C-alpha angles and dihedrals in degrees: 000000000000108000131178120197110205109206123039102202125114100306097028093055090050093050090052090048093048098046092046089055087052088062100258125138102247135194117190113205130196132161115267110258094021112134095233092050093045093053092050092046094051100039108017090233144058133202090286111038144007110230114237113241088241090068115090113218114205142165092198104106095188092053092048094048101042098047094052131093090191127029122202115198120203111166137116107303094229091059096054099096094049091043092053089055086064095042095050091056083081131059108286102146098118100027126114118226124206119191113212095180138090126221150090123243108255099211097049107018087233123154114241094250087055090053088052092051091049087052089062102263117138114244091234089060096053127087136164126219113200143141142099127328140098123225092232089060096043095052088052089058096255108146128220142172126253140175134237115196135178142150085248115078092194092051092052091052094046093050094047089052091050097044107035120110143149087276098054125032108199129207127199110247115221102188115053093184092052094042094053098040092044094049093049095044095054088069089060090052088049091061090050090050092053091054090049090053086067102034109030120350096187089066091068089083093056088043090060092051100040094038093055090046095055091046089051090055091052094047091051093049090052092054100263132117110275090212088070088077087068094050133090096281093062121006091023089059095051096095090054094047107028099043111019121105087216095062113111092199095050090047091049091055093045093053092046090056088051091051098252137099132246109224101203126085114288108181091194091074098066090032091060088057093047092047091050087057091049092048090055093044095051095032094239121151110236106174099165093043092049091049090053090048092053092048094048097044103029128102131241131036110357095205093052092048091052092055093045092052091055089051090050092051091051092050094057117116116272115271138192104260096240097035118157 
């Protein structure tokens, strides 16, 4: 299959590497002048993977889009709508799109598959690929499980058949709302976990339980299956995000609690803002999410704010554990 991976950062470069090893003809696209693209162009590798010589690296977006049967997108979630305005200038009518990214649009609260539909892509041509796993582990041959979800049952099955391997065991998702919201929300919990690594490590266990529960409430209010919060896209990805030294979101939270800032992309920051919007829209209480939002977007000493937010969470009125 002819596949183009749009975005050659950390995850995009791995996807190109992985799909090429699966025998597909792969183009890896990045914008000319972008740091990630420049490093790959000059050295053929980055800190995560070495691109196989069978992979074609290009900065020509039209070439990458038009030659592909299937297009994987791996960019910052908040840039998807603007990026699709560029992509849809070319012929995309019969192409399949797979989103290998996790987030919720800040301005609208839309899931990324909804952004794709509003960009003119048919729902039966859109899939999402999410779940646990860090590139550093995968390239060392350490296997994991992931999820592919779509409104199209046939597309899910086709993609799993094309992508499965001994390295990644795929499952068919059966709740696109829950899969997307759960995958995005786990990055918010990752920021909270990083702060707890500095302030109170034993609270990471309750974070896993209470965090999944509030995400389940949101998924249900949005029309999804609340059990999706306990699947691979959310709770199943906690080990990767809440405990791993490779997690950008956990590291972001850790550095906040220490009074400094992590300079790399942490998708949980904008996602906390988008989830706050969704909580208000659907009238769902999201105490952990809102605490992360206030820490990320508040003013003053970050370390002090982190400690105060934990105190605020502990001072909330007593609830039934599985309250709606």
